Tab-separated table of C-alpha atoms and ligand atoms in Angstrom:
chain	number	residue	atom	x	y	z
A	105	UNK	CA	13.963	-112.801	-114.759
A	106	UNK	CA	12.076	-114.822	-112.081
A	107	UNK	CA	9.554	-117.280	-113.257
A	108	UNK	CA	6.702	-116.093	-110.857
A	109	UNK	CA	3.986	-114.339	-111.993
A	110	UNK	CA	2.467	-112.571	-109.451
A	111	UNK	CA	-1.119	-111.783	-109.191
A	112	UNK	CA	-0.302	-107.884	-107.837
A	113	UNK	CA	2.217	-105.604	-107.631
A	114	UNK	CA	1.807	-102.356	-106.113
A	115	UNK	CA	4.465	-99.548	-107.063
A	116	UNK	CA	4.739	-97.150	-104.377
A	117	UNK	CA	4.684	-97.181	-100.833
A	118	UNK	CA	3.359	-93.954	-99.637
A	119	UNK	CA	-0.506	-94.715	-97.479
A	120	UNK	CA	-2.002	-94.896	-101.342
A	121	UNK	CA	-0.446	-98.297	-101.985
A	122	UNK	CA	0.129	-99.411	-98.177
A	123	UNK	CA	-4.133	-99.233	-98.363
A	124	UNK	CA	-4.101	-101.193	-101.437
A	125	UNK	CA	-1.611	-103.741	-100.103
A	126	UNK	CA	-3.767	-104.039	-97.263
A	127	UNK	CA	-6.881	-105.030	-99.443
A	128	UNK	CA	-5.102	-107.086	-101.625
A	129	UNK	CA	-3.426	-108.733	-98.997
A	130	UNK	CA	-6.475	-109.529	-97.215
A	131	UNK	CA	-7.490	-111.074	-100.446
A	132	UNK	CA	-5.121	-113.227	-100.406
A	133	UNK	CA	-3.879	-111.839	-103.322
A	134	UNK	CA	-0.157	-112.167	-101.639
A	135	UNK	CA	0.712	-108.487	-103.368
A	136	UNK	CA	4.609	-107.532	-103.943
A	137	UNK	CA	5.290	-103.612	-103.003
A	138	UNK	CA	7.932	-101.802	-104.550
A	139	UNK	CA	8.904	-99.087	-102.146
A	140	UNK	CA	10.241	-96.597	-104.950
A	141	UNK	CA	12.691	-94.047	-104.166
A	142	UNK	CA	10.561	-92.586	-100.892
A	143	UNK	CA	9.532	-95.529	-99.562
A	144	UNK	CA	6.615	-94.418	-97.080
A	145	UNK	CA	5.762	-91.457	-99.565
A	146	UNK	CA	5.273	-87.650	-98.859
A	147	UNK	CA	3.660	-88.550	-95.292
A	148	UNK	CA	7.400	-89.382	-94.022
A	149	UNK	CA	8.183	-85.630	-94.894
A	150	UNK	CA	5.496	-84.394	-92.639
A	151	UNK	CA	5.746	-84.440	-88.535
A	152	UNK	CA	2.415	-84.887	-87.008
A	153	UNK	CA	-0.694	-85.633	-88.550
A	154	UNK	CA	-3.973	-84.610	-87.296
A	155	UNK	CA	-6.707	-84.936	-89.661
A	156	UNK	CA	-6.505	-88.813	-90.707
A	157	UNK	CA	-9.590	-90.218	-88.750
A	158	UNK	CA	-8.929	-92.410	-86.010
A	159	UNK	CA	-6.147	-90.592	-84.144
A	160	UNK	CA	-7.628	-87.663	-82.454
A	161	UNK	CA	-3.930	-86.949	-80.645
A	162	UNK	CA	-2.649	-86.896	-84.185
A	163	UNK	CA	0.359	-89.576	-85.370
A	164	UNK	CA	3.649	-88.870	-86.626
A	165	UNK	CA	4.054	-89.055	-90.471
A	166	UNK	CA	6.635	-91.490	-90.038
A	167	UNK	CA	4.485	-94.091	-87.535
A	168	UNK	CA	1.295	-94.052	-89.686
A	169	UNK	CA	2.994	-95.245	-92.518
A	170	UNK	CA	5.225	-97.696	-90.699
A	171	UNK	CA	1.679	-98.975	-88.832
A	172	UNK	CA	0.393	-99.288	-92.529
A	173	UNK	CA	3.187	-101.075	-93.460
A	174	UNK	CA	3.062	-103.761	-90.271
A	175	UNK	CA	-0.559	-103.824	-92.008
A	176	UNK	CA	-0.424	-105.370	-94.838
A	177	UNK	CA	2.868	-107.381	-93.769
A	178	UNK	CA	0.418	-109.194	-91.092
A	179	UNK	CA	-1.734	-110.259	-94.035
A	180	UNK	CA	0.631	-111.616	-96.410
A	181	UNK	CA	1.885	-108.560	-98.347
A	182	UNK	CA	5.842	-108.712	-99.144
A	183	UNK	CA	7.954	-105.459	-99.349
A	184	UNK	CA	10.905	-105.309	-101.919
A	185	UNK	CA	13.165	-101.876	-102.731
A	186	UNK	CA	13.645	-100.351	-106.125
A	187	UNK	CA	11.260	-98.830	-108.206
A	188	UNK	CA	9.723	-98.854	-111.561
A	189	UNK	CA	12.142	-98.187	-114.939
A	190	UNK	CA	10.221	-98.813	-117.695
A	191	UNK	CA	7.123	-101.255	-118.128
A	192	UNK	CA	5.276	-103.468	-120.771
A	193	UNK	CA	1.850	-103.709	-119.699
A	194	UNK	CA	-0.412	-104.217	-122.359
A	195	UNK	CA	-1.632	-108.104	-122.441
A	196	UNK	CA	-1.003	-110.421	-120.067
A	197	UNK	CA	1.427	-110.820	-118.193
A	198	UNK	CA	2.559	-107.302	-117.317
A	199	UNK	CA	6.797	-106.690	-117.210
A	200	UNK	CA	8.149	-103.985	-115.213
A	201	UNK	CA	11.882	-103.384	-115.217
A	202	UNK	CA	13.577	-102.367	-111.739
A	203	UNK	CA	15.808	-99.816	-111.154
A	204	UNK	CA	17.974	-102.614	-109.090
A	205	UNK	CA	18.002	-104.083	-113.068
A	206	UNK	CA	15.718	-107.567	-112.321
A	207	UNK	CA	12.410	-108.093	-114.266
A	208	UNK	CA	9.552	-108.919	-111.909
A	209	UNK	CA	5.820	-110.209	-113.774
A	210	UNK	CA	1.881	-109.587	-112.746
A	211	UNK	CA	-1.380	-110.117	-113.765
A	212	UNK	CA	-2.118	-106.985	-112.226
A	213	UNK	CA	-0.455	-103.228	-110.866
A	214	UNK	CA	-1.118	-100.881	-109.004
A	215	UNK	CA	0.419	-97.323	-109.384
A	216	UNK	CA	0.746	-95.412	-106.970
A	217	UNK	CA	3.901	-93.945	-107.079
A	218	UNK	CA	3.005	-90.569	-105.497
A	219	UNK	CA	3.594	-87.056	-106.720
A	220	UNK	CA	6.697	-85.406	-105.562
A	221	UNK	CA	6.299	-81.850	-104.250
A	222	UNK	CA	8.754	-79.585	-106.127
A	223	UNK	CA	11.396	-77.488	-103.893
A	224	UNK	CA	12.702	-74.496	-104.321
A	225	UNK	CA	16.201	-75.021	-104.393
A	226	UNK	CA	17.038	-72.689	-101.277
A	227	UNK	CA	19.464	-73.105	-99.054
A	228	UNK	CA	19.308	-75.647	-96.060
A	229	UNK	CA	16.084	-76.750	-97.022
A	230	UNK	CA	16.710	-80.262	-97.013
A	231	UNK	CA	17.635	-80.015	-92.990
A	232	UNK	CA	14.662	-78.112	-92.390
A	233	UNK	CA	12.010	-79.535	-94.144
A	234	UNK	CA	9.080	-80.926	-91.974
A	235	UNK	CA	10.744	-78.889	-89.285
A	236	UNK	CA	8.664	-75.463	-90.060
A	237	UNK	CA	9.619	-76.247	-93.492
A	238	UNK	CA	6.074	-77.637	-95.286
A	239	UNK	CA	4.950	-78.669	-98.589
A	240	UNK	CA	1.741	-79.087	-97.232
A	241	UNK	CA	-0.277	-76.645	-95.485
A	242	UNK	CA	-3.440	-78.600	-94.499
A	243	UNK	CA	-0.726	-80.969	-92.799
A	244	UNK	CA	0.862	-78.313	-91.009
A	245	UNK	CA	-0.272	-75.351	-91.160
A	246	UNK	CA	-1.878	-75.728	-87.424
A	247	UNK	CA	1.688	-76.068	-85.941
A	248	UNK	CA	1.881	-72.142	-86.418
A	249	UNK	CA	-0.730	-70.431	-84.632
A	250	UNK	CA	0.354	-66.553	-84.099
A	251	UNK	CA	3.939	-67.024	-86.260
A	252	UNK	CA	4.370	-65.424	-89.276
A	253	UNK	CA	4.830	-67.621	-92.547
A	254	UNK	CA	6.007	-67.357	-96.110
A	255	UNK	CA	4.310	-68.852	-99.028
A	256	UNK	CA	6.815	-69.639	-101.711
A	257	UNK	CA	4.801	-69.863	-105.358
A	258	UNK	CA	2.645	-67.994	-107.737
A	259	UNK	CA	-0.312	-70.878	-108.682
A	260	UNK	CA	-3.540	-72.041	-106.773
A	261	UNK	CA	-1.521	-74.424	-104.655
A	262	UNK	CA	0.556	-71.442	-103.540
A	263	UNK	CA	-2.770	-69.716	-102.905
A	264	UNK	CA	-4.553	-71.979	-101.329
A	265	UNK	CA	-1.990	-72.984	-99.019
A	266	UNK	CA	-1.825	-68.699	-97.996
A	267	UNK	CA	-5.756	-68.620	-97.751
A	268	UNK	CA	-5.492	-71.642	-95.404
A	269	UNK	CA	-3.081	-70.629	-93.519
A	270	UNK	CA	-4.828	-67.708	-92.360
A	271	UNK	CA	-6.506	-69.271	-89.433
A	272	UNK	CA	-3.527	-70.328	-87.782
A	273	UNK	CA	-0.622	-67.488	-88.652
A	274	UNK	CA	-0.116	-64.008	-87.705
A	275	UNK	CA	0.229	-62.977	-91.036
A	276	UNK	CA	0.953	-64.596	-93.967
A	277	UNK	CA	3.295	-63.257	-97.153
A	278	UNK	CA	2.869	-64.755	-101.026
A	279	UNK	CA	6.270	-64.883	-102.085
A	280	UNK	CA	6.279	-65.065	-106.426
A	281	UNK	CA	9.217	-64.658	-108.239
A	282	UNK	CA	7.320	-62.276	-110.962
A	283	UNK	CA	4.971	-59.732	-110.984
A	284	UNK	CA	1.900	-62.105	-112.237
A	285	UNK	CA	-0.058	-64.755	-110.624
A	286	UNK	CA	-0.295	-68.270	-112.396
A	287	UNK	CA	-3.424	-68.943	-109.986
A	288	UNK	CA	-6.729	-68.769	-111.469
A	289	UNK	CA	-8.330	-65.340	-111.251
A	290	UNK	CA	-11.320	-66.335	-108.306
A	291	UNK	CA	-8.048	-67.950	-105.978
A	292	UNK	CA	-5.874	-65.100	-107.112
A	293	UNK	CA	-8.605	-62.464	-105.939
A	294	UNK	CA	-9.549	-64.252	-103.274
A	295	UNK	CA	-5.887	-64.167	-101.565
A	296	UNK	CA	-5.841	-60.771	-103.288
A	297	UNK	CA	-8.677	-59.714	-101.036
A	298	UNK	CA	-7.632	-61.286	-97.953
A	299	UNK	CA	-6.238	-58.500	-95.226
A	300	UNK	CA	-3.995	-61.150	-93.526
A	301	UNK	CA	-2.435	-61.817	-96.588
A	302	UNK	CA	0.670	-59.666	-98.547
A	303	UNK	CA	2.483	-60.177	-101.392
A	304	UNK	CA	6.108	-60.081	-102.092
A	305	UNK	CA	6.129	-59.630	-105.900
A	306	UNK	CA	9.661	-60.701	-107.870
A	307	UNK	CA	11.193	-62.193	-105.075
A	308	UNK	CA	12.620	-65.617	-103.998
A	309	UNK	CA	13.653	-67.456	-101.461
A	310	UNK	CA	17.626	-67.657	-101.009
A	311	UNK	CA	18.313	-69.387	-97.754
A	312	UNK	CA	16.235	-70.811	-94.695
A	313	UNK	CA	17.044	-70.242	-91.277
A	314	UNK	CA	17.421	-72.329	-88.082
A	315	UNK	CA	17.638	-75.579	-86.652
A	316	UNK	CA	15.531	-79.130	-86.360
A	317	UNK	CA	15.772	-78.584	-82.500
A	318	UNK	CA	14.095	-74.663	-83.448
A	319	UNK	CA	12.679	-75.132	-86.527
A	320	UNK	CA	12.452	-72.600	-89.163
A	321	UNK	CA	13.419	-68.772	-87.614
A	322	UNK	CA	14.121	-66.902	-90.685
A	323	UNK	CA	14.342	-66.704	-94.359
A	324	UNK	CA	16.808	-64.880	-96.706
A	325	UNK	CA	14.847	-63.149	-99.621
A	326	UNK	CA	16.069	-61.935	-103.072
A	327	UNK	CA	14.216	-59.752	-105.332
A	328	UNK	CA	14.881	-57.757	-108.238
A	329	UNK	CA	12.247	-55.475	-110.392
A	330	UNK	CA	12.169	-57.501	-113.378
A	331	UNK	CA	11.713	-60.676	-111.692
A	332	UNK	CA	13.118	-64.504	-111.541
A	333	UNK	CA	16.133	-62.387	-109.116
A	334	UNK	CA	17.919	-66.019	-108.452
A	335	UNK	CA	18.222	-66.578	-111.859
A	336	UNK	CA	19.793	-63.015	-112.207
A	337	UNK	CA	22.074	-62.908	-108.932
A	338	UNK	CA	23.390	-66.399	-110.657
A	339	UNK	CA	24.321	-64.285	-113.989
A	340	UNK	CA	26.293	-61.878	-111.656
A	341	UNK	CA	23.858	-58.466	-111.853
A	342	UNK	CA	22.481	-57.361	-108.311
A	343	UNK	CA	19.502	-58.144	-106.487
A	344	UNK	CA	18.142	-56.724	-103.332
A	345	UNK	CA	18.780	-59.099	-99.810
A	346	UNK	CA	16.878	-59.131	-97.137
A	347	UNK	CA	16.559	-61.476	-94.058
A	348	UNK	CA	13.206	-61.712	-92.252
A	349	UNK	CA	12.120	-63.561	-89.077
A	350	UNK	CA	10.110	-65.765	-89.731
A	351	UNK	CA	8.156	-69.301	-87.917
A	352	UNK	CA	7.559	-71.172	-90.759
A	353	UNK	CA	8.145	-71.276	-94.835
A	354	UNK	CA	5.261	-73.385	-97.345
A	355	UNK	CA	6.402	-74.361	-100.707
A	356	UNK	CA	3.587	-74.275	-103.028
A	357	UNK	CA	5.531	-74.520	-106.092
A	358	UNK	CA	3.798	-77.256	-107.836
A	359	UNK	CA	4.293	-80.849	-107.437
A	360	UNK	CA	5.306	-83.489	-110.267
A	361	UNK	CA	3.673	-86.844	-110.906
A	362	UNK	CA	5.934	-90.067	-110.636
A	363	UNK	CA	4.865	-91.514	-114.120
A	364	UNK	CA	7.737	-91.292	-116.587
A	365	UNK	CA	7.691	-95.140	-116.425
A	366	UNK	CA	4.550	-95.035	-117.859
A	367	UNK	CA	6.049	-93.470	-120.982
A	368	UNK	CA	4.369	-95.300	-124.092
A	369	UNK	CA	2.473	-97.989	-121.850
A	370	UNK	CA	-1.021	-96.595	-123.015
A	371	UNK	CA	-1.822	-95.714	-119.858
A	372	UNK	CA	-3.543	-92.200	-120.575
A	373	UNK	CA	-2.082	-88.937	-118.226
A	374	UNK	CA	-2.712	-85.364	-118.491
A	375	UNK	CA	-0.859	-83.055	-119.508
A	376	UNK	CA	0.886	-82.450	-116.794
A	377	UNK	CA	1.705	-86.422	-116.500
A	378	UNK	CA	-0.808	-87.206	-114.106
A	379	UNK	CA	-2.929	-90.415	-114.564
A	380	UNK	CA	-6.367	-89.901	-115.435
A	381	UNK	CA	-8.836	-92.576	-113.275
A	382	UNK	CA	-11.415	-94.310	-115.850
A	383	UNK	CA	-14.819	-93.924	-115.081
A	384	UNK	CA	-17.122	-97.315	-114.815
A	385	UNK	CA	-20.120	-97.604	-117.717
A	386	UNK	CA	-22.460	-95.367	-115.161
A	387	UNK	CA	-20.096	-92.540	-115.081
A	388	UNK	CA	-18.567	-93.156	-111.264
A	389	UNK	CA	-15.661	-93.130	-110.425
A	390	UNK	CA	-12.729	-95.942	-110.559
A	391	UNK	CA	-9.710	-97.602	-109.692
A	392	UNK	CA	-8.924	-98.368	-113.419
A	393	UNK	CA	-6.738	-96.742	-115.953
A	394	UNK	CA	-7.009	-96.811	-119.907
A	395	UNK	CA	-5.020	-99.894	-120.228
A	396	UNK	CA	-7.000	-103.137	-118.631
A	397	UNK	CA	-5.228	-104.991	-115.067
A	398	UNK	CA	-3.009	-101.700	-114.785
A	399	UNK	CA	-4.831	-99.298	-111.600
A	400	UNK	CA	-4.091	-95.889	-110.240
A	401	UNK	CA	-4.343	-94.725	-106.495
A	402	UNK	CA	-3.427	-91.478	-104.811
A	403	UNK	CA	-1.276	-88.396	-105.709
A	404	UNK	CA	-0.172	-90.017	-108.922
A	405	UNK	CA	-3.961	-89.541	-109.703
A	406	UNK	CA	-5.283	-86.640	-108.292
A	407	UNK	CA	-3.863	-83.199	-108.834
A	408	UNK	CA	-6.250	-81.708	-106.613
A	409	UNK	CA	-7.363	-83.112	-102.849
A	410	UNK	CA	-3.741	-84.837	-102.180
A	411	UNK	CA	-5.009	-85.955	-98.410
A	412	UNK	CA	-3.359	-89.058	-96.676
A	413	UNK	CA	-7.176	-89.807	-96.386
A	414	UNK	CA	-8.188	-89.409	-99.577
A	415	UNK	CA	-5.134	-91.751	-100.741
A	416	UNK	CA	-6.127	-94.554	-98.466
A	417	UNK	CA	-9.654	-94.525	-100.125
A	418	UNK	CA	-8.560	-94.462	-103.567
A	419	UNK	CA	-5.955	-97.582	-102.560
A	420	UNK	CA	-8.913	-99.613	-101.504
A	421	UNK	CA	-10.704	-98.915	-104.622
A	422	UNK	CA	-7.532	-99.615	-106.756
A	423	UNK	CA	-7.433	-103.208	-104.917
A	424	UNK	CA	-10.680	-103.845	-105.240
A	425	UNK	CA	-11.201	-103.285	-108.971
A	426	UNK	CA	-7.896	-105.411	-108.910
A	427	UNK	CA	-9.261	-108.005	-107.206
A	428	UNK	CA	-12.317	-108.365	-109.391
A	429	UNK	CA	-9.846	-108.078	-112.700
A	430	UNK	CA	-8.185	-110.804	-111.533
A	431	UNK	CA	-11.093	-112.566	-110.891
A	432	UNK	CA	-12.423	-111.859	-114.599
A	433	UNK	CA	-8.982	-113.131	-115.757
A	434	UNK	CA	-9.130	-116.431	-114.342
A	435	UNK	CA	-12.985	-116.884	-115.484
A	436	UNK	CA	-12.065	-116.435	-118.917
A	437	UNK	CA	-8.953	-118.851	-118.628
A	438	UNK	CA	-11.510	-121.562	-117.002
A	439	UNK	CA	-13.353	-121.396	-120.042
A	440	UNK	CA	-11.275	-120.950	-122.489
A	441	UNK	CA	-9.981	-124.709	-120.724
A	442	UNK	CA	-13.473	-126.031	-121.281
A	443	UNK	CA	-14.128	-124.856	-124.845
B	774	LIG	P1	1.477	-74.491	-110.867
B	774	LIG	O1	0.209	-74.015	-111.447
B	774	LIG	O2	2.479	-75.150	-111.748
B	774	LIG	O3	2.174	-73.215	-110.169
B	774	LIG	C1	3.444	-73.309	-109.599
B	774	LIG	C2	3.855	-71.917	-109.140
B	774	LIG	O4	5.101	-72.011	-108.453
B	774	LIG	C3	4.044	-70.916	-110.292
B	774	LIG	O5	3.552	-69.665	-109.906
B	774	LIG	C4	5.555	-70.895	-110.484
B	774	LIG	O6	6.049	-69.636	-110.881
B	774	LIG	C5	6.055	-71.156	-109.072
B	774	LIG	N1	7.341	-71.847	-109.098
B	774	LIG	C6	7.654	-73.004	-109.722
B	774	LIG	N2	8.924	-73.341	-109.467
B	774	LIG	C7	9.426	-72.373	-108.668
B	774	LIG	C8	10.694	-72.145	-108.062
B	774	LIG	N3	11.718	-73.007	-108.230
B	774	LIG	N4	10.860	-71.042	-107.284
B	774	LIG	C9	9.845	-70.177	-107.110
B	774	LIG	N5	8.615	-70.330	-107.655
B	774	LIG	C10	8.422	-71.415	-108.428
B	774	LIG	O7	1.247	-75.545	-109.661
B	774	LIG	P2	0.048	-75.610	-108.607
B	774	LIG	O8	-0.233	-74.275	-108.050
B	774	LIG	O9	0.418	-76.720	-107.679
B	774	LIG	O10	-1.192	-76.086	-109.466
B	774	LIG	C11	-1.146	-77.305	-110.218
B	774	LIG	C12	-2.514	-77.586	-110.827
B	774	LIG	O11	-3.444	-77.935	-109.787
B	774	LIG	C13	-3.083	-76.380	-111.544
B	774	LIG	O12	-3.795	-76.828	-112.658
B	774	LIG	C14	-4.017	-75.787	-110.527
B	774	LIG	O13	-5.072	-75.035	-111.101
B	774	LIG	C15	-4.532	-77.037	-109.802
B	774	LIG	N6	-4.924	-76.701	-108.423
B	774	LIG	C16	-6.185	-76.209	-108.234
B	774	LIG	C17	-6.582	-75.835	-106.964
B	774	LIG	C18	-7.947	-75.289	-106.747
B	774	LIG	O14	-8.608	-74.967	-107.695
B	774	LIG	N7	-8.416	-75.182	-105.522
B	774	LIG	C19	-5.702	-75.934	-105.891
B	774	LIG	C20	-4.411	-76.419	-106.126
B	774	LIG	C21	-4.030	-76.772	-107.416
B	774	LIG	P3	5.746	-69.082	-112.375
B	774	LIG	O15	4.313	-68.662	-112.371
B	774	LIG	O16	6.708	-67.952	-112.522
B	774	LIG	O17	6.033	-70.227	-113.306
């Protein structure tokens, strides 16, 4: 184990803790990032982006985060890969074990390790995804004015994704592998309602179609009356196959919190493992989590808006509380020296 203690460490690398390295940094708070297992986050899944403020051409995924990244390297922060195992971070101060196996030490972290989107499991998708392959509609959906695009999942996500997607696409099909929505009843109507929108009840997605110089062209759909037809094509009865053209494919199957590490830290998450931000004595919102010196920023977070934007804002918040933690920390050790 290395015998520095640092004053922050910022898991994750997506633009949730590239903004909080950036704060911290300018601090001079000489942060450490761990770049986890996507270093750059979901953004470097994504082509262009046209809705962070500042660009109005757009900027690629990709160059936004590396820009972030030349950021906070300009003001001191240091980069380091490997990600979180496990962690000891009540007291002071805080262990986290690497995957690379070393034990690094800080007074304070930062989480923001991101929420994976889940995929589908389909055929070719890992060639075509941010090539008309999306997990995020308010990130792409634009690229698809007049093409028609599928909608892979049964929840609000899934919903909301079709709904937006309506001002750009032709036409847009819902694509559930069961007869019953998991979306709340006022989403669920309101895609319901929508005449651009169809469903494709007790069907799945097989295969994708097409190339990263075309993008996505088509999709290869199973379905069977009872439902879940991969699951039954895999236990050898039949299911329908069809292949549709198509311009594009969303997944809006859910997405899953990186916080397993968290596991017994007493940092409190919801039930579906996502961190839950601690509110300050007025009720407003923070950067803090249940457990003091340990913050949260971004997806790993916030279940709901998921913007690049939104992530940069909750970075800076996560540094700043940091910075004043740290702060309080070194207060009390002055005088605890002069008592
Ligand atoms: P979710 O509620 O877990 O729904 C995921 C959907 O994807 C389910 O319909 C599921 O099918 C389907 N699915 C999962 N894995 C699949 C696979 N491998 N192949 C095909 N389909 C698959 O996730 P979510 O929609 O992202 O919502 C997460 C939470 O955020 C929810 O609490 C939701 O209410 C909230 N949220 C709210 C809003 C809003 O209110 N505006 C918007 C987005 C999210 P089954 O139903 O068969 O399991």
């Amino acid at each position: 184990m290395s015998e520095d203690i640092h004053d922050v460490v910022v898991a994750g690398s997506g633009i949730a803790g590239l903004s909080a390295a950036v704060y911290a940094a300018r601090a001079d708070l000489d942060p450490l990032v761990l770049e986890g297992d996507e270093p750059g986050g979901q953004l470097t899944l994504t082509t262009d982006v046209e809705n962070f403020l500042g660009f109005p051409d757009g900027v690629g995924g990709m160059e936004l985060v590396q820009r972030g990244k030349e950021q906070a390297e300009r003001f001191g922060a240091t980069f380091q890969h490997g990600s979180v195992e496990s962690a000891t971070l009540d007291g002071q101060p805080k262990e986290l074990t690497l995957s690379t196996g070393e034990t690094i030490r800080t007074r304070a972290l930062v989480v923001a390790t991101g929420a994976s989107a889940r995929w589908v499991g389909a055929e070719n998708e890992s060639e075509l995804m941010g090539y008309g392959l999306s997990t995020c509609a308010t990130c792409d959906g634009a690229f698809h004015r007049g093409d028609d695009v599928l909608v892979i999942g049964g929840g609000d996500s899934a919903m909301e994704e079709a709904l937006f997607l309506t001002k750009f696409a032709e036409s847009v099909t819902i694509v559930h592998r069961r007869e019953e929505l998991r979306a709340s009843e006022i989403m669920a109507e309101r895609a319901r309602e929508h005449e651009d929108i169809e469903f494709r009840w007790n069907t799945e997605l097989q295969a994708l179609h097409g190339s990263q110089e075309t993008g996505v062209t088509g999709a290869t759909l199973v379905s069977h009356p009872d439902g879940y037809p991969r699951e039954k094509a895999d236990a050898g009865v039949d299911v329908d196959t069809e292949t549709v053209d198509v311009g594009g494919v969303f997944y809006g199957v859910g997405h899953t919190p990186n916080t397993d590490f968290l596991e017994g830290t007493g940092v409190e998450r919801d039930d579906s493992g996502y961190i839950v931000p601690q509110t300050d004595a007025d009720g407003r919102p923070t950067g803090r989590t249940t457990v003091d010196g340990v913050f949260a920023a971004g997806d790993v977070a916030d279940p709901n808006y998921r913007q690049a934007i939104t992530s940069a804002g909750t970075g800076s918040m996560a540094a700043l509380d940091a910075e004043e933690y740290l702060e309080t920390l070194s207060e009390r050790k002055r005088q605890r020296i002069e008592a």
